[in-house]
Amino acid sequence: MDSREKILDKYSSKVYKNRKEHVITIEEGEPNVIQADTRAIPGIMTNRGCCYAGCKGVVLSPLKDVAIITHGPIGCGYYTWGTRRHKAKGDENTQSFGEYCFSTDMQETDIVFGGEKKLKKAIKEVVEIFKPNCIMICSTCPVGLIGDDIHAVAAEAEELYGIKILAFSCEGYKGVSQSGGHHIANNGLMRSVIGTGDAEPMKYSVNLLGEYNIGGDGWETERVLKRIGYNVVSVMTGDGSYAELKNAHTADLNLVQCHRSINYIAEMMKTKYGIDWIKVNFIGLDGIKKSLRDMALFFNDPDLIARTEAVIADEEEEIAEGMAHYKTRLEGKTAAIYVGGSRTHHYINLLKTLGVEVVLAGYEFGHRDDYEGRDVLPSIKRDADSKNVESITVEKDPENFKSILTPERLEELNNAGVHLEEYNGLWSDINDNTVVTDDYNHFETEEFLKLLKPDIFFSGIKDKFLIQKSGVPSRQLHSYDYAGPYAGFRGALNFAKDITMAIYTPAWNLVEAPWKNTPTLEGSLGGTE
């Protein structure tokens, strides 16, 4: 049996029936199909988060000038505030509330008698003390169960205080993972924020979507873009702001970094404002260079194309010596990588540059199109869980709609390899014979460590220490373990340095994996008296 079969063979028949379609081995020439975005098995140690975590923790929290109130128990508010390193900085013109955790701290009496009065009081305190221009309210599981009408409270408070106040019904039990929360946040921002500003359009203007500035990734990406000559209208949402987001409709092009968490906005902005989007990857040298060249071809300006090539050459020269050195230390190593969104795909490309082979990969909350590409979308049927999350439709905005590309120019771009509104998914860059597991769990983590023996494991905080107790170095790619940035050219060098230190640290000589001193097979010797 191969590694996949050995692990699945240990499950009961009921669990096996569920997991066999979520764990596959990539086969050359085969139509590799995986099951994704379905309910996790009750009781299993999944690494997924909840709908509320996806809405508040991932998409909305990085908006620095928004006071976000968690309507629910204090633990929910703290978890989505204290565990993600989406950096932000304010200035004399922009407020920044990232250091504050706002919560109604619901208690048992609030669950019994309702929490709307407490929410109104919380809004009043935030307005009086912090004076924000925008407040967003995010609900947690008990709020949905007891029926507090946060939307009515928000509407009443908006009229009372004269500022923007939005409510997001993102109770944790909605959907099957944090992905449902991404969708809810996208809907709310599109419905109530994007397009409400009146800024004048700028030349070479872009929005950076699905960049959350973990460890400063967004700042490094913006640095490179501005060197070339682009104007970044808004970032959704790392170090982004409500003030900038209102004018996102004035951009010429949307750049989608994390496909899973933000593709809904990209699609709706295409329909409503005519703004094209391209899938970019600013992680890994090949991905960065292709993304920058695709952008330059889109704008079709010889000077912009020339500046793009000059900046690429300069940035590559700066890191060439360091990257060559770390490649000599890392070439031939193996890695497992299991993160959410598109991040697994992005880092596979960077690891290839360093000579590291990925032997195990997967997503926490990916959908089939994140694996197989967007061509598979028409064949995906919506189930009851996905119908719990509202899908809104938008119409063309006659006043702000613009069409930059002619049909002839669009064909030229396609012929040049620049494909708009397209994402080919993880399959496009993963090697044959790689094991791919969707929504993996702690049992599978331990078993794959024994069978595949990767030199390093990239994932999140929930399984980091489980992995390291097995004697394998683990790096968080949700929050970078207080390191970063890893985006851009300089970020690639930071990443190479950090994983070299992780693999070669002497600490691993002091840790012995359990299976090295505990028998994995038991039996008796027969044929003797």
Short mmCIF file of C-alpha atoms in Angstrom, two decimals, residues 100-401:
data_model
loop_
_atom_site.label_atom_id
_atom_site.label_comp_id
_atom_site.label_asym_id
_atom_site.label_seq_id
_atom_site.Cartn_x
_atom_site.Cartn_y
_atom_site.Cartn_z
CA TYR A 100 -7.65 47.34 20.59
CA CYS A 101 -10.00 44.39 21.02
CA PHE A 102 -13.65 45.51 21.15
CA SER A 103 -16.19 43.02 22.50
CA THR A 104 -19.57 43.05 24.24
CA ASP A 105 -18.32 40.21 26.48
CA MET A 106 -21.69 38.43 26.58
CA GLN A 107 -22.44 36.55 29.79
CA GLU A 108 -25.08 33.96 30.69
CA THR A 109 -27.65 36.62 31.57
CA ASP A 110 -27.19 38.22 28.13
CA ILE A 111 -27.85 34.86 26.50
CA VAL A 112 -31.06 34.46 28.48
CA PHE A 113 -32.42 38.00 28.27
CA GLY A 114 -30.81 39.20 25.03
CA GLY A 115 -27.73 41.27 24.31
CA GLU A 116 -29.01 44.15 22.15
CA LYS A 117 -28.89 46.70 25.00
CA LYS A 118 -25.31 45.71 25.72
CA LEU A 119 -24.41 46.11 22.04
CA LYS A 120 -25.96 49.58 21.94
CA LYS A 121 -23.95 50.55 25.02
CA ALA A 122 -20.75 49.21 23.43
CA ILE A 123 -21.33 51.26 20.27
CA LYS A 124 -21.95 54.38 22.39
CA GLU A 125 -18.69 53.86 24.31
CA VAL A 126 -16.67 53.31 21.14
CA VAL A 127 -18.08 56.44 19.51
CA GLU A 128 -17.46 58.61 22.57
CA ILE A 129 -13.97 57.35 23.37
CA PHE A 130 -12.45 56.58 19.95
CA LYS A 131 -14.55 58.64 17.52
CA PRO A 132 -14.14 56.30 14.50
CA ASN A 133 -15.54 57.04 11.06
CA CYS A 134 -16.74 53.45 10.72
CA ILE A 135 -17.84 50.69 13.09
CA MET A 136 -18.40 47.07 12.08
CA ILE A 137 -20.27 44.56 14.23
CA CYS A 138 -19.54 40.85 13.92
CA SER A 139 -21.83 38.30 15.55
CA THR A 140 -20.81 34.97 17.07
CA CYS A 141 -22.71 31.70 17.57
CA PRO A 142 -24.90 32.60 20.59
CA VAL A 143 -26.12 35.79 18.91
CA GLY A 144 -27.56 33.80 16.03
CA LEU A 145 -29.12 31.31 18.41
CA ILE A 146 -30.89 33.88 20.61
CA GLY A 147 -31.90 36.14 17.72
CA ASP A 148 -30.34 39.52 18.53
CA ASP A 149 -31.06 41.82 15.55
CA ILE A 150 -27.62 43.37 15.06
CA HIS A 151 -28.64 44.89 11.73
CA ALA A 152 -31.46 46.88 13.34
CA VAL A 153 -29.11 48.03 16.09
CA ALA A 154 -26.53 49.09 13.49
CA ALA A 155 -29.09 51.04 11.44
CA GLU A 156 -30.40 52.82 14.52
CA ALA A 157 -26.88 53.69 15.72
CA GLU A 158 -25.82 54.91 12.26
CA GLU A 159 -28.69 57.38 12.21
CA LEU A 160 -27.99 58.44 15.81
CA TYR A 161 -24.24 59.02 15.49
CA GLY A 162 -23.93 59.97 11.82
CA ILE A 163 -21.14 57.52 10.98
CA LYS A 164 -21.03 54.30 8.94
CA ILE A 165 -22.04 51.30 11.06
CA LEU A 166 -22.27 47.88 9.44
CA ALA A 167 -23.41 44.54 10.83
CA PHE A 168 -22.18 41.11 9.70
CA SER A 169 -24.20 38.03 10.64
CA CYS A 170 -21.20 35.70 10.62
CA GLU A 171 -22.12 33.26 13.37
CA GLY A 172 -19.45 30.59 13.63
CA TYR A 173 -21.74 27.70 12.78
CA LYS A 174 -22.60 29.05 9.30
CA GLY A 175 -20.98 27.22 6.41
CA VAL A 176 -18.38 24.52 6.95
CA SER A 177 -15.27 26.60 7.64
CA GLN A 178 -13.90 30.14 7.73
CA SER A 179 -14.52 30.29 3.97
CA GLY A 180 -18.19 31.11 4.61
CA GLY A 181 -17.09 34.11 6.65
CA HIS A 182 -14.92 35.39 3.80
CA HIS A 183 -18.00 35.38 1.58
CA ILE A 184 -20.13 37.24 4.13
CA ALA A 185 -17.42 39.90 4.59
CA ASN A 186 -17.06 40.29 0.80
CA ASN A 187 -20.80 40.79 0.45
CA GLY A 188 -20.95 43.44 3.16
CA LEU A 189 -18.00 45.45 1.85
CA MET A 190 -19.33 45.32 -1.69
CA ARG A 191 -22.86 46.26 -0.68
CA SER A 192 -22.05 49.14 1.69
CA VAL A 193 -18.47 50.44 1.25
CA ILE A 194 -16.89 49.96 -2.18
CA GLY A 195 -18.05 52.62 -4.62
CA THR A 196 -19.20 55.15 -2.01
CA GLY A 197 -16.12 57.40 -2.39
CA ASP A 198 -15.62 60.28 -4.82
CA ALA A 199 -11.85 60.27 -5.47
CA GLU A 200 -10.54 61.04 -8.95
CA PRO A 201 -9.12 58.11 -10.98
CA MET A 202 -5.33 57.80 -11.20
CA LYS A 203 -3.05 56.45 -13.92
CA TYR A 204 -1.79 52.87 -13.58
CA SER A 205 -4.11 52.34 -10.61
CA VAL A 206 -4.61 48.94 -9.00
CA ASN A 207 -6.33 47.35 -6.01
CA LEU A 208 -4.44 44.64 -4.17
CA LEU A 209 -7.02 42.03 -3.13
CA GLY A 210 -6.49 39.20 -0.65
CA GLU A 211 -3.31 40.67 0.82
CA TYR A 212 -3.50 40.79 4.61
CA ASN A 213 -0.04 42.20 5.38
CA ILE A 214 1.03 39.26 7.52
CA GLY A 215 4.51 40.09 8.78
CA GLY A 216 4.57 43.10 6.45
CA ASP A 217 3.97 41.21 3.18
CA GLY A 218 1.71 43.93 1.81
CA TRP A 219 4.22 46.68 2.54
CA GLU A 220 6.92 44.83 0.64
CA THR A 221 4.61 44.19 -2.32
CA GLU A 222 3.54 47.85 -2.39
CA ARG A 223 7.18 48.94 -2.28
CA VAL A 224 7.91 47.03 -5.50
CA LEU A 225 4.72 48.18 -7.22
CA LYS A 226 5.40 51.82 -6.40
CA ARG A 227 8.99 51.51 -7.65
CA ILE A 228 7.61 50.55 -11.04
CA GLY A 229 5.07 53.37 -11.04
CA TYR A 230 1.74 51.89 -9.98
CA ASN A 231 -0.75 53.72 -7.81
CA VAL A 232 -2.27 51.41 -5.20
CA VAL A 233 -5.81 52.68 -4.61
CA SER A 234 -6.68 50.21 -1.85
CA VAL A 235 -5.48 47.03 -0.22
CA MET A 236 -8.08 44.47 0.78
CA THR A 237 -7.45 44.44 3.59
CA GLY A 238 -3.94 44.35 5.14
CA ASP A 239 -3.05 47.84 6.40
CA GLY A 240 -6.12 48.89 4.42
CA SER A 241 -8.69 51.43 5.48
CA TYR A 242 -12.36 52.23 5.16
CA ALA A 243 -11.37 55.56 3.62
CA GLU A 244 -9.37 53.89 0.83
CA LEU A 245 -11.84 51.07 0.29
CA LYS A 246 -14.60 53.52 -0.60
CA ASN A 247 -12.63 54.52 -3.72
CA ALA A 248 -11.67 51.02 -4.87
CA HIS A 249 -14.04 51.36 -7.83
CA THR A 250 -11.72 53.96 -9.41
CA ALA A 251 -8.89 51.45 -10.05
CA ASP A 252 -8.03 50.12 -13.51
CA LEU A 253 -7.09 46.59 -12.46
CA ASN A 254 -7.68 44.26 -9.51
CA LEU A 255 -4.79 42.03 -8.40
CA VAL A 256 -6.04 38.90 -6.62
CA GLN A 257 -3.45 37.37 -4.27
CA CYS A 258 -5.59 35.09 -2.05
CA HIS A 259 -8.15 33.67 -4.46
CA ARG A 260 -10.29 31.91 -1.86
CA SER A 261 -10.96 34.80 0.49
CA ILE A 262 -11.55 37.64 -1.97
CA ASN A 263 -12.54 36.31 -5.41
CA TYR A 264 -16.17 37.21 -4.69
CA ILE A 265 -15.35 40.94 -4.61
CA ALA A 266 -13.20 40.62 -7.72
CA GLU A 267 -16.08 39.05 -9.65
CA MET A 268 -18.65 41.56 -8.40
CA MET A 269 -16.40 44.54 -9.22
CA LYS A 270 -15.98 43.17 -12.74
CA THR A 271 -19.78 43.01 -13.14
CA LYS A 272 -20.58 46.34 -11.51
CA TYR A 273 -17.62 48.54 -12.52
CA GLY A 274 -16.01 46.67 -15.42
CA ILE A 275 -12.69 46.30 -13.56
CA ASP A 276 -10.71 43.32 -14.84
CA TRP A 277 -8.84 41.09 -12.42
CA ILE A 278 -5.82 38.85 -12.72
CA LYS A 279 -4.57 36.18 -10.35
CA VAL A 280 -1.16 37.22 -9.07
CA ASN A 281 1.40 35.62 -6.81
CA PHE A 282 3.92 37.84 -5.04
CA ILE A 283 5.39 34.87 -3.15
CA GLY A 284 8.35 33.23 -4.90
CA LEU A 285 10.57 34.67 -7.61
CA ASP A 286 8.92 33.07 -10.64
CA GLY A 287 5.47 34.10 -9.43
CA ILE A 288 6.55 37.68 -8.71
CA LYS A 289 8.17 38.14 -12.10
CA LYS A 290 5.23 36.69 -14.02
CA SER A 291 2.75 38.80 -12.05
CA LEU A 292 4.67 42.03 -12.66
CA ARG A 293 5.09 41.29 -16.37
CA ASP A 294 1.41 40.40 -16.76
CA MET A 295 0.45 43.70 -15.15
CA ALA A 296 2.75 45.65 -17.47
CA LEU A 297 1.31 43.91 -20.54
CA PHE A 298 -2.21 44.68 -19.36
CA PHE A 299 -1.49 48.42 -19.32
CA ASN A 300 0.43 48.10 -22.61
CA ASP A 301 2.78 51.04 -21.99
CA PRO A 302 6.37 50.63 -23.30
CA ASP A 303 7.78 52.81 -20.52
CA LEU A 304 5.97 50.79 -17.86
CA ILE A 305 7.20 47.54 -19.40
CA ALA A 306 10.77 48.87 -19.44
CA ARG A 307 10.58 50.01 -15.80
CA THR A 308 9.17 46.61 -14.84
CA GLU A 309 12.15 44.80 -16.34
CA ALA A 310 14.60 47.26 -14.77
CA VAL A 311 13.09 46.82 -11.30
CA ILE A 312 13.03 43.02 -11.66
CA ALA A 313 16.70 42.99 -12.63
CA ASP A 314 17.66 45.30 -9.77
CA GLU A 315 15.68 43.41 -7.14
CA GLU A 316 17.01 40.03 -8.31
CA GLU A 317 20.59 41.25 -8.27
CA GLU A 318 20.17 42.43 -4.67
CA ILE A 319 19.21 38.95 -3.39
CA ALA A 320 21.05 36.69 -5.88
CA GLU A 321 24.03 35.88 -3.68
CA GLY A 322 21.92 35.12 -0.62
CA MET A 323 19.44 32.97 -2.52
CA ALA A 324 22.26 30.96 -4.11
CA HIS A 325 23.81 30.35 -0.70
CA TYR A 326 20.59 29.14 0.93
CA LYS A 327 19.76 26.95 -2.04
CA THR A 328 22.98 25.00 -1.44
CA ARG A 329 21.73 24.28 2.10
CA LEU A 330 18.15 23.45 1.13
CA GLU A 331 18.36 21.63 -2.20
CA GLY A 332 17.13 18.07 -1.89
CA LYS A 333 15.11 18.69 1.27
CA THR A 334 11.43 17.76 1.44
CA ALA A 335 8.50 19.67 2.88
CA ALA A 336 4.86 19.29 3.81
CA ILE A 337 2.65 22.36 3.48
CA TYR A 338 -0.87 22.78 4.68
CA VAL A 339 -2.35 26.29 4.85
CA GLY A 340 -5.58 28.00 3.85
CA GLY A 341 -6.64 30.03 0.83
CA SER A 342 -4.08 30.08 -1.97
CA ARG A 343 -1.09 30.22 0.36
CA THR A 344 -0.17 26.55 -0.09
CA HIS A 345 0.03 27.08 -3.84
CA HIS A 346 2.09 30.25 -3.50
CA TYR A 347 4.74 28.68 -1.27
CA ILE A 348 5.11 25.55 -3.38
CA ASN A 349 6.55 27.80 -6.08
CA LEU A 350 8.96 29.48 -3.67
CA LEU A 351 10.11 26.12 -2.29
CA LYS A 352 10.78 24.86 -5.83
CA THR A 353 13.06 27.85 -6.39
CA LEU A 354 15.08 26.73 -3.36
CA GLY A 355 15.25 23.11 -4.51
CA VAL A 356 12.81 21.83 -1.86
CA GLU A 357 10.38 19.10 -2.95
CA VAL A 358 6.83 19.20 -1.56
CA VAL A 359 5.66 15.69 -0.68
CA LEU A 360 2.41 16.58 1.08
CA ALA A 361 0.08 19.53 0.45
CA GLY A 362 -3.46 20.68 1.08
CA TYR A 363 -5.85 23.41 2.16
CA GLU A 364 -7.81 23.95 5.36
CA PHE A 365 -10.79 25.62 3.73
CA GLY A 366 -10.17 25.45 0.00
CA HIS A 367 -12.89 24.76 -2.53
CA ARG A 368 -12.49 22.46 -5.52
CA ASP A 369 -11.60 25.40 -7.79
CA ASP A 370 -8.65 26.23 -5.50
CA TYR A 371 -7.31 22.76 -6.28
CA GLU A 372 -8.55 22.04 -9.81
CA GLY A 373 -8.92 25.56 -11.22
CA ARG A 374 -11.91 27.74 -12.02
CA ASP A 375 -12.88 25.65 -15.04
CA VAL A 376 -14.47 23.21 -12.61
CA LEU A 377 -16.91 25.80 -11.19
CA PRO A 378 -19.87 24.99 -13.49
CA SER A 379 -19.81 21.38 -12.31
CA ILE A 380 -19.91 22.17 -8.58
CA LYS A 381 -23.37 21.81 -7.08
CA ARG A 382 -24.35 24.00 -4.13
CA ASP A 383 -25.28 21.98 -1.05
CA ALA A 384 -27.33 22.95 2.02
CA ASP A 385 -24.28 24.29 3.87
CA SER A 386 -23.20 26.61 1.08
CA LYS A 387 -26.77 27.90 0.80
CA ASN A 388 -26.50 29.11 4.41
CA VAL A 389 -24.19 31.85 3.13
CA GLU A 390 -25.88 34.56 1.11
CA SER A 391 -24.76 35.13 -2.49
CA ILE A 392 -25.61 38.63 -3.65
CA THR A 393 -25.94 39.80 -7.22
CA VAL A 394 -24.82 43.20 -8.48
CA GLU A 395 -25.75 45.14 -11.57
CA LYS A 396 -23.78 47.37 -13.90
CA ASP A 397 -23.23 50.87 -12.50
CA PRO A 398 -23.80 53.16 -15.51
CA GLU A 399 -22.06 56.10 -13.85
CA ASN A 400 -18.85 54.32 -12.82
CA PHE A 401 -18.61 51.39 -15.26
#
